[in-house]
Short mmCIF file of C-alpha atoms in Angstrom, two decimals:
data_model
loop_
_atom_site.label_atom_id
_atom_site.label_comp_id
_atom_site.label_asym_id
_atom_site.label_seq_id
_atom_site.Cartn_x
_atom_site.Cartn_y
_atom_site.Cartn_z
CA UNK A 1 92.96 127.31 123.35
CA UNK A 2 93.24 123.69 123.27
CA UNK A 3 95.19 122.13 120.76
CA UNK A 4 93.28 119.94 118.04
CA UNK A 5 94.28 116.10 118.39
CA UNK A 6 93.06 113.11 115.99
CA UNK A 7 90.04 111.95 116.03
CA UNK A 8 89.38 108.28 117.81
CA UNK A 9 87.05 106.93 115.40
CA UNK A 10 87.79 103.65 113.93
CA UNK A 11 86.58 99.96 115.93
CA UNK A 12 87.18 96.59 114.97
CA UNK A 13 85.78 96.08 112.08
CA UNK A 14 87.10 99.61 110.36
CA UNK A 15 90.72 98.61 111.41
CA UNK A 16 90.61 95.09 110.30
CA UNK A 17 89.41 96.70 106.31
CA UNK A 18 92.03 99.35 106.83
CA UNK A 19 94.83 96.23 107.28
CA UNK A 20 93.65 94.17 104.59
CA UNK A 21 93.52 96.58 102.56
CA UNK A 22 97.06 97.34 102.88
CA UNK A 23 97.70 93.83 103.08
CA UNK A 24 95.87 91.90 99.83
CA UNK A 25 96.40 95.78 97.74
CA UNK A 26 100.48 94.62 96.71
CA UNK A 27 101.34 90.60 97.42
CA UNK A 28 98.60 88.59 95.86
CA UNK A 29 99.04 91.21 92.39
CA UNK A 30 102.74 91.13 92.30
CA UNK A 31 104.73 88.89 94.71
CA UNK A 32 103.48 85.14 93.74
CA UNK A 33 105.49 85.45 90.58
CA UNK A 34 109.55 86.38 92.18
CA UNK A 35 108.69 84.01 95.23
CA UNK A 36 108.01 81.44 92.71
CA UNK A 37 110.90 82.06 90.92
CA UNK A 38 112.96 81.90 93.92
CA UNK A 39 111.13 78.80 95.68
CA UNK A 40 109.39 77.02 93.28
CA UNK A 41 106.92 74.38 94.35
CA UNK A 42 108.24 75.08 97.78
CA UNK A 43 106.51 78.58 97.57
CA UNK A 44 104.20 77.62 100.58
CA UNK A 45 106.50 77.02 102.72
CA UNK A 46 108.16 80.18 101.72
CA UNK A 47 104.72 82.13 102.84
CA UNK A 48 104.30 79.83 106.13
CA UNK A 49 107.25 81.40 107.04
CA UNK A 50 106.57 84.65 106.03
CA UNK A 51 103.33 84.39 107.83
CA UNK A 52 105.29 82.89 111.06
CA UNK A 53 107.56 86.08 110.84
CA UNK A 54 104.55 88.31 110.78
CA UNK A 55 102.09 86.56 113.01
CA UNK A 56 105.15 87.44 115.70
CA UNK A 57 105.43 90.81 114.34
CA UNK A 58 101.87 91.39 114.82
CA UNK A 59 101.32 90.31 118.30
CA UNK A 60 104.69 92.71 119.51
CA UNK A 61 102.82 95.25 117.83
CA UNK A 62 99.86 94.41 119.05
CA UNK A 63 101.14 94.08 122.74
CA UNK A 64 102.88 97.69 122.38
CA UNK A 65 100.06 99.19 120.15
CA UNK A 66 97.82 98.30 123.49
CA UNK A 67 100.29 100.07 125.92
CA UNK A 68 101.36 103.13 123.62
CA UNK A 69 98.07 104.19 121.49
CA UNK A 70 99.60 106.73 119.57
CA UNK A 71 100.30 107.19 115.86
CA UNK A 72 103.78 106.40 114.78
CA UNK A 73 103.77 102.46 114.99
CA UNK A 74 107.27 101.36 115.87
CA UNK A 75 109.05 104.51 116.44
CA UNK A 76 106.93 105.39 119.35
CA UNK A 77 107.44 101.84 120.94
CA UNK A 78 111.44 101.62 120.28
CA UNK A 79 111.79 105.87 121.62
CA UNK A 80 109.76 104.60 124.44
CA UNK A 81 111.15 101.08 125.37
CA UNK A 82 114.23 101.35 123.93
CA UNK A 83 115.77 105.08 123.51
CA UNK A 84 115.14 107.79 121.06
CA UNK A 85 118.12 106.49 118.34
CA UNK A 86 116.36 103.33 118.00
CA UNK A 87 112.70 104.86 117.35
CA UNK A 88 114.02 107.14 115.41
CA UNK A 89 115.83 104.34 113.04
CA UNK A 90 112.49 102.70 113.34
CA UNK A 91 110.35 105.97 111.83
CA UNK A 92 113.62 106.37 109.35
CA UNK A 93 113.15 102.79 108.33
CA UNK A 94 109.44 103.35 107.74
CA UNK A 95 108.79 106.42 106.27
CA UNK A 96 111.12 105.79 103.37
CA UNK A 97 110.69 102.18 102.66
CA UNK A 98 106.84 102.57 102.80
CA UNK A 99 107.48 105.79 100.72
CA UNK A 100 109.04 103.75 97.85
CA UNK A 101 105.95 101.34 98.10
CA UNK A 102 103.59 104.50 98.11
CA UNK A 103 105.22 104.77 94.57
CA UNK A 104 105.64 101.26 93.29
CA UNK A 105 101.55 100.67 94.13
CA UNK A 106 100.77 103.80 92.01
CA UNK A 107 102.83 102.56 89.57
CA UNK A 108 101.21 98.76 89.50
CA UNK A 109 97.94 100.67 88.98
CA UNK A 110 99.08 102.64 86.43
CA UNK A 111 100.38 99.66 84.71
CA UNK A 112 97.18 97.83 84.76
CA UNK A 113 94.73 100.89 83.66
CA UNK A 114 97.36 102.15 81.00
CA UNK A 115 99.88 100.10 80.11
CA UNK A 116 101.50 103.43 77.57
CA UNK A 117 101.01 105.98 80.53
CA UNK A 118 101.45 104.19 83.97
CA UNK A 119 103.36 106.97 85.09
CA UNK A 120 100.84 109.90 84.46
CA UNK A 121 97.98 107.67 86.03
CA UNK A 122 100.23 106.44 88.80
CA UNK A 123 100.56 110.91 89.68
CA UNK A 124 96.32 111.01 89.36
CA UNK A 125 96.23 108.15 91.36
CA UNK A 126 98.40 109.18 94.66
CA UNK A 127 96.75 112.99 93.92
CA UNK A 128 93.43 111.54 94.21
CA UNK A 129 93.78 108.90 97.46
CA UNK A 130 95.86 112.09 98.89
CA UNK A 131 92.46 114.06 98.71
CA UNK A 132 90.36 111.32 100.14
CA UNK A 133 92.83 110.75 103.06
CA UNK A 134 92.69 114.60 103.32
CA UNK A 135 88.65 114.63 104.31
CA UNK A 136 89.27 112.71 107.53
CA UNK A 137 90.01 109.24 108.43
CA UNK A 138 85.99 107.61 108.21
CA UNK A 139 86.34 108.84 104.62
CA UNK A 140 89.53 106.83 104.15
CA UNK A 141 87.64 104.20 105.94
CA UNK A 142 84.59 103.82 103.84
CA UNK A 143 86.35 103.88 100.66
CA UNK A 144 89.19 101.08 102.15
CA UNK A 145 85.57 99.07 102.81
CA UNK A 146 84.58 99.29 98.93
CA UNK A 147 87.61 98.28 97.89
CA UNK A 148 88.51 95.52 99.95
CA UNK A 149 84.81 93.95 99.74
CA UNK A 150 85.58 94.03 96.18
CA UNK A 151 89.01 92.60 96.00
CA UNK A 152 87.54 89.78 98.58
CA UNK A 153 85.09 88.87 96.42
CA UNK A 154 86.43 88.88 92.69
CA UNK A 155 89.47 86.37 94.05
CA UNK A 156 87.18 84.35 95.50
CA UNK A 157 85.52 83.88 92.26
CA UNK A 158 89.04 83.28 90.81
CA UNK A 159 89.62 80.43 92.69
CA UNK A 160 86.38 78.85 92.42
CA UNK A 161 86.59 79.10 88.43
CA UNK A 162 90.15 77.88 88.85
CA UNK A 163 89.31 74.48 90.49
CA UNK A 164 88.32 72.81 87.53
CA UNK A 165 91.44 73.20 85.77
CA UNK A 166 93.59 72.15 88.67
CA UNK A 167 95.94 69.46 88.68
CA UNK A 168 97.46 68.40 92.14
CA UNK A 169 99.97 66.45 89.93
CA UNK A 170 101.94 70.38 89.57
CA UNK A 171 103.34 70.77 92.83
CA UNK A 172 105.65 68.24 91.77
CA UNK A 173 106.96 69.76 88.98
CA UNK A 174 110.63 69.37 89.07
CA UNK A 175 112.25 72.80 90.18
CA UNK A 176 115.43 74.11 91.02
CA UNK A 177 114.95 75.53 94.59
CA UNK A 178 117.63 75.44 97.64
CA UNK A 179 116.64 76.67 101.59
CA UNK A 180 118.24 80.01 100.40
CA UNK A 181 115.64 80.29 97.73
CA UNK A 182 112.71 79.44 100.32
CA UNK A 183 113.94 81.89 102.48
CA UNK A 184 114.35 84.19 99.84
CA UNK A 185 110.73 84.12 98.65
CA UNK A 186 109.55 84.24 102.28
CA UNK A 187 111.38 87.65 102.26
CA UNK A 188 109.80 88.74 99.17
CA UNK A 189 106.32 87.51 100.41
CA UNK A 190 106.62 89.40 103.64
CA UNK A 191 106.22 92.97 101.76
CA UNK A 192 102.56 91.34 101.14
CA UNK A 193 102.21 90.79 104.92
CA UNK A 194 103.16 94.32 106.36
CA UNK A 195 99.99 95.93 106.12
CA UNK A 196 99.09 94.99 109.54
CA UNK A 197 101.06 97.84 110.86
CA UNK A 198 99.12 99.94 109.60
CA UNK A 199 95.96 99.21 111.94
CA UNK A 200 99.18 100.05 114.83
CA UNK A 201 100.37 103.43 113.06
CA UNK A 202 96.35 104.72 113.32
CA UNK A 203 96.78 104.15 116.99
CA UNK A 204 95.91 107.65 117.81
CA UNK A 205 92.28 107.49 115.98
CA UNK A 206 91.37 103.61 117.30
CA UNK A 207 88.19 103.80 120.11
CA UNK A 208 89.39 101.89 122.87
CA UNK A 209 92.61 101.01 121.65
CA UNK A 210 93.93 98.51 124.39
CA UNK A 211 91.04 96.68 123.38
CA UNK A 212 90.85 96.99 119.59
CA UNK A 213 94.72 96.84 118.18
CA UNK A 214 95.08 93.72 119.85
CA UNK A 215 91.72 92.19 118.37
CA UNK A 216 91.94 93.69 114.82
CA UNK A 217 95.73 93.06 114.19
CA UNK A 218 95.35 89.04 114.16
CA UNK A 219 92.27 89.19 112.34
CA UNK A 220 93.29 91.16 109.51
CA UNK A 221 96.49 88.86 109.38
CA UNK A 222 94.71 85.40 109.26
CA UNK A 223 92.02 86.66 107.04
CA UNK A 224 95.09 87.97 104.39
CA UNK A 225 97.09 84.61 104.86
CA UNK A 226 93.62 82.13 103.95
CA UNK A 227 93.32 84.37 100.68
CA UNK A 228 97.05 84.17 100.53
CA UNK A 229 96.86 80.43 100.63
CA UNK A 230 93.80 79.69 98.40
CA UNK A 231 95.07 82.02 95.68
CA UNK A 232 98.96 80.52 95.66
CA UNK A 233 97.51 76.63 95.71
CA UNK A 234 95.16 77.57 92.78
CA UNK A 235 98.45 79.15 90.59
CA UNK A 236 100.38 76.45 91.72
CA UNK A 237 97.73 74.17 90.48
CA UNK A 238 96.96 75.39 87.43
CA UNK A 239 99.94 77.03 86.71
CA UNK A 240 102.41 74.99 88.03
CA UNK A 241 105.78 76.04 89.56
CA UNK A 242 107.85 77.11 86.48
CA UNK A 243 105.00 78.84 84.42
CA UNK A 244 103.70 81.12 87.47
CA UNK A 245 107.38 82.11 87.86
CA UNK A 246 107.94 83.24 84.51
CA UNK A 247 104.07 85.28 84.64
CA UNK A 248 104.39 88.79 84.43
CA UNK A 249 101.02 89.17 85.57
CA UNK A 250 100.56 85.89 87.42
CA UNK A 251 96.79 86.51 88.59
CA UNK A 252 95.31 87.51 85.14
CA UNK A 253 97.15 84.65 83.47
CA UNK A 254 95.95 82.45 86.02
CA UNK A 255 92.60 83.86 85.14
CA UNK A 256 93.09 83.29 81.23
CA UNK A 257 93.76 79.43 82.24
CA UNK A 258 90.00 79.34 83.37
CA UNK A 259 89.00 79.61 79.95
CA UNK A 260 86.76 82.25 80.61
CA UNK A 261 87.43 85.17 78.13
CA UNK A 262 86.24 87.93 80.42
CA UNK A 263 88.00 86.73 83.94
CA UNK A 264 91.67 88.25 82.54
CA UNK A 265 89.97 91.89 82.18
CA UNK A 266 88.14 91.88 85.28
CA UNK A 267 91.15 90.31 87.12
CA UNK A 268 93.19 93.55 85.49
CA UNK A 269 90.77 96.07 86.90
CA UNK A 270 90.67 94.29 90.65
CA UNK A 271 94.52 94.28 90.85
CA UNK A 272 94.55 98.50 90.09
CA UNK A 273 91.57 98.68 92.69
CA UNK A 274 93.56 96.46 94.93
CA UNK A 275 96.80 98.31 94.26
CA UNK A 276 95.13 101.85 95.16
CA UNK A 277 93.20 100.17 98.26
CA UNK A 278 97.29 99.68 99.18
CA UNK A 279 97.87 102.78 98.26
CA UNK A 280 95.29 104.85 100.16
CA UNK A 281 96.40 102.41 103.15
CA UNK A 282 100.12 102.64 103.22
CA UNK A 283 99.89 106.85 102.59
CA UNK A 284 97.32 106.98 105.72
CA UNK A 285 100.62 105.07 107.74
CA UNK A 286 103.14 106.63 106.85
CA UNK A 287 101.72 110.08 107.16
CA UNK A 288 101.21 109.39 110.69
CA UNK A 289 104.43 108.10 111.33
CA UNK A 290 105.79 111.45 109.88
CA UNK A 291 103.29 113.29 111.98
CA UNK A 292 104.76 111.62 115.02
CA UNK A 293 108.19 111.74 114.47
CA UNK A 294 107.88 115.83 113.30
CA UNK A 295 106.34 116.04 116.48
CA UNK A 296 108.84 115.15 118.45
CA UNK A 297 111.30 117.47 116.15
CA UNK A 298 112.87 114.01 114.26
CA UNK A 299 111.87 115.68 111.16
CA UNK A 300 110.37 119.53 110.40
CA UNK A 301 108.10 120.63 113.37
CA UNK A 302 105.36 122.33 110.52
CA UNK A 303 104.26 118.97 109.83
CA UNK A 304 102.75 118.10 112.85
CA UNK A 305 99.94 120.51 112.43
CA UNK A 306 95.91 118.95 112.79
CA UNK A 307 93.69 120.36 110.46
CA UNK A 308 90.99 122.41 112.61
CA UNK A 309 88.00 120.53 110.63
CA UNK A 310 89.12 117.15 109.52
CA UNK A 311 91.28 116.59 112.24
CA UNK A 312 93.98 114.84 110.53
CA UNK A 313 97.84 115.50 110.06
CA UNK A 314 97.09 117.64 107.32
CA UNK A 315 100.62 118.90 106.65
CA UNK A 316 102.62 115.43 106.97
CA UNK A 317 99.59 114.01 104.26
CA UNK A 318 100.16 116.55 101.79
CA UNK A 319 104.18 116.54 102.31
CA UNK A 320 104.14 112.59 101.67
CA UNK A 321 101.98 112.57 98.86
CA UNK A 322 103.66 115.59 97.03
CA UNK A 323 107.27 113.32 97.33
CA UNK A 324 105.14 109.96 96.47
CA UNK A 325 103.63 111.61 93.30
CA UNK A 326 107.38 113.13 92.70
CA UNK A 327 108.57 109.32 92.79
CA UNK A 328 105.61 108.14 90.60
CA UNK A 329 106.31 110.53 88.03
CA UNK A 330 110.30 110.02 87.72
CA UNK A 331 111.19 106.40 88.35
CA UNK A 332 109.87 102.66 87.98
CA UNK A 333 109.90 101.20 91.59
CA UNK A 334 108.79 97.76 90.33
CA UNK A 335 112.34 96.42 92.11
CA UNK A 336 111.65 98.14 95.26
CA UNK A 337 109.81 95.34 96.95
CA UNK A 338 113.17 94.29 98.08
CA UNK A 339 114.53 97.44 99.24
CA UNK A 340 110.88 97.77 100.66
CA UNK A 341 110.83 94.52 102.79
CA UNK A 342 114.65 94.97 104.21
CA UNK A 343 113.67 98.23 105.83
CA UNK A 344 110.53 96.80 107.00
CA UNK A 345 111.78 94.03 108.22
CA UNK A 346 114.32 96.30 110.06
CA UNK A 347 111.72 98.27 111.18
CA UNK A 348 109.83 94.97 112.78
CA UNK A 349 113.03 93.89 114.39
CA UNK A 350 113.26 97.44 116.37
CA UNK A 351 109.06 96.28 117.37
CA UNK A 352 110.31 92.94 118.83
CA UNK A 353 113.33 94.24 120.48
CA UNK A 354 111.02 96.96 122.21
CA UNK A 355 108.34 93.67 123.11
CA UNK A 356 111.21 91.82 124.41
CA UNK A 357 111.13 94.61 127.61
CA UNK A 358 107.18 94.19 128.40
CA UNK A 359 107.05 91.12 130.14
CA UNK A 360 109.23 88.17 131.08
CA UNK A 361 106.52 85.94 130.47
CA UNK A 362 105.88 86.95 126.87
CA UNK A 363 109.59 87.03 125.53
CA UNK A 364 109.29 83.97 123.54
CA UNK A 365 107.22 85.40 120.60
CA UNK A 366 109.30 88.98 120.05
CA UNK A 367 112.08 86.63 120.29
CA UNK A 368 111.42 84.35 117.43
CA UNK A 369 110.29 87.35 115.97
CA UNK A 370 113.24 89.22 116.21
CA UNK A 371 115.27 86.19 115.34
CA UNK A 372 113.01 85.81 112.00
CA UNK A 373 113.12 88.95 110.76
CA UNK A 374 116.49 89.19 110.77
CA UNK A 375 117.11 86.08 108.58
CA UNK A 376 114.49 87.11 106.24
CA UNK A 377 116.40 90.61 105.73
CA UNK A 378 119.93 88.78 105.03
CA UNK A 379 117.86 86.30 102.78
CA UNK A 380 116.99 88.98 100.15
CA UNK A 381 118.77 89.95 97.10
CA UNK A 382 122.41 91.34 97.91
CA UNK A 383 121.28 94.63 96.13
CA UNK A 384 118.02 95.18 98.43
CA UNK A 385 120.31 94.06 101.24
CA UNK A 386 122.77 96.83 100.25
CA UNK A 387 120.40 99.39 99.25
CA UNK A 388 118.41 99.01 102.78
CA UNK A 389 121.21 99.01 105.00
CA UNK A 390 122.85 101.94 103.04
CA UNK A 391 119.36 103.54 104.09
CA UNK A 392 119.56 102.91 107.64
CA UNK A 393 123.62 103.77 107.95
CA UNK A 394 121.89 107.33 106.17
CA UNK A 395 119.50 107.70 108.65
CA UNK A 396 121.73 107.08 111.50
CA UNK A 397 124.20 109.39 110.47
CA UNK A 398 121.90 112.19 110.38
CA UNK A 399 120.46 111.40 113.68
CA UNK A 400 124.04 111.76 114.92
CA UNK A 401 124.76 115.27 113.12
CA UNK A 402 121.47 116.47 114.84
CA UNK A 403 121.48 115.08 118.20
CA UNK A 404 125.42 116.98 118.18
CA UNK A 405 124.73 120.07 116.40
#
């Protein structure tokens, strides 16, 4: 009996809406605001950088995603390119930063709907994308296509209501920034850029995937940094530097400053529908990479089961939402954007180390990558640093009791 396998069923445009929707769901909600506070009126340069650091990212994974189109992202390219400890550190990296994210967008959604019982909604919320993801990937698909159109086009009509009350004059606010701080926010602002991945992680259910990863990966990524842009020069316009740091909820005051008295509710609503577009994202990756790595007996073999009819990793779906909802329900992950972007960015450094073996030709952009992500990681706050690396040292150390015992 031949075994069931995922379904290739996504093209172009399907990936692209799967990796903006992972991509616009978290940053342009929740990140403006600490990369402000970090970079002030030099929070542009803070997301060029972050940008640079994942326009590199995107083309290793891109380059790999080509070669190896399987699900599991980055711990298929390092086991393959570099040895099993390092894709395994990868999938480590992954699965439980990305976890903590799972959690932190149910949360933001929560907190948006209902302020008084985020945590209850945040539970509905991963129950309910957990049972869309569950029907099959086009399902997942469809829904990611609602959402994003949606997201696209309500910040869109931010900005353009925003442009009257801009004032150029803000960006030179007076602000006290240093190169640490730049670099700092550019850390911060890379958790909104790491989304692309997840067109990489779905490599197993892409049609023609030595054709498709490489096309949909920069698209998704320049389409996410133009919003990016347009949205942080209208805050920083309207705003300015100081106030958009202090904004709790940078996009809905930013909104408010329109003078329109229904933009701040609508603005509310779009950032939970962008937060759950994340959310339905980032669980479809990082049940995969679970999927692959239990697979390949990294974590418990029962997870790498197909379902007969919807042919998707059933098992490893259910298994991540059941510890995502656990997280949601337990503990506010609003400070895990750090934690989050250290072991991603760890995770991106194993994808540009792998890269750096393809081709002697094509060295210079894994380099730089490689090179970047690793100063963005060290650039973070010393307790993300900590708690990341701690992580990682975990991770390793458990690879090492299996691989002996």
């Amino acid at each position: 009996m031949r075994a069931v396998e995922l379904r290739r069923s996504l093209g172009v445009f399907d990936a692209v809406v799967i990796g903006l929707g992972a991509m616009i769901g978290a940053g342009i909600f929740a990140a403006l605001a600490p990369a402000a506070a970090a970079a002030g009126s030099w929070l542009l340069l803070g997301l060029a950088l972050a940008a640079a650091v994942a326009y590199c990212n995107a083309t290793s994974s891109a380059r790999l995603a080509a070669r190896y189109p399987e699900s599991g992202g980055t711990y298929v390219y390092g086991r393959e390119r570099l040895g099993p400890f390092w894709g395994y550190l990868a999938g480590w990296g992954f699965v439980v930063g990305k976890t903590a994210s799972c959690a932190a967008m149910a949360l933001t959604a929560g907190s948006y709907l209902w302020p008084e019982r985020a945590h209850a909604v945040a539970v509905v919320a991963v129950l309910a994308v957990a049972a869309v993801n569950y029907r099959g990937i086009q399902k997942s698909a469809l829904l990611t296509r609602v959402i994003v159109g949606t997201v696209l086009a309500v910040l869109t009509a931010l900005v353009a209501c925003s442009a009257p009350a801009a004032e150029f004059d803000r960006f030179a606010t007076p602000f006290d920034t240093t190169p640490y701080g730049v670099l700092q926010a550019a850390g911060l602002l890379f958790f909104a850029f790491a989304g692309y991945a997840r067109i990489a992680t779905l490599g197993a259910e892409v049609r023609d995937p030595e054709r498709t990863i490489p096309r949909a990966v920069p698209i998704a990524l320049g389409v996410a940094l133009l919003v990016y842009v347009a949205v942080a020069v209208a805050a920083l316009t309207v705003l300015g530097p100081a106030r958009l740091a202090e904004a709790t909820a940078p996009l809905a005051e930013l909104a408010s400053a329109t003078g329109l008295p229904w933009s701040a509710s609508v603005i509310r609503l779009t950032a939970a529908l962008a937060a759950l577009g994340a959310l339905l994202a980032l669980l479809l990756g990082v049940s995969r990479t679970t999927y692959a790595m239990a697979r390949d007996r990294h974590l418990p073999p029962a997870l790498a089961a197909v379902h007969p009819r919807y042919e998707v990793p059933h098992r490893a779906e259910l298994a991540v939402a059941a510890v995502v909802a656990v997280l949601a329900a337990c503990t506010d992950l609003r400070g895990a954007i750090g934690f989050s972007s250290f072991a991603v960015l760890a995770y991106y450094a194993v994808a540009n180390a792998a890269a750096l073996t393809l081709r002697p030709a094509a060295r210079l952009v894994p380099a730089l990558g490689l090179i970047g992500c690793g100063t963005l990681a060290f650039a973070l706050p010393p307790a993300s640093i900590a708690a990341g690396a701690g992580v990682l040292a975990l991770g390793a150390l458990v690879y090492a009791i299996r691989v002996r015992y």
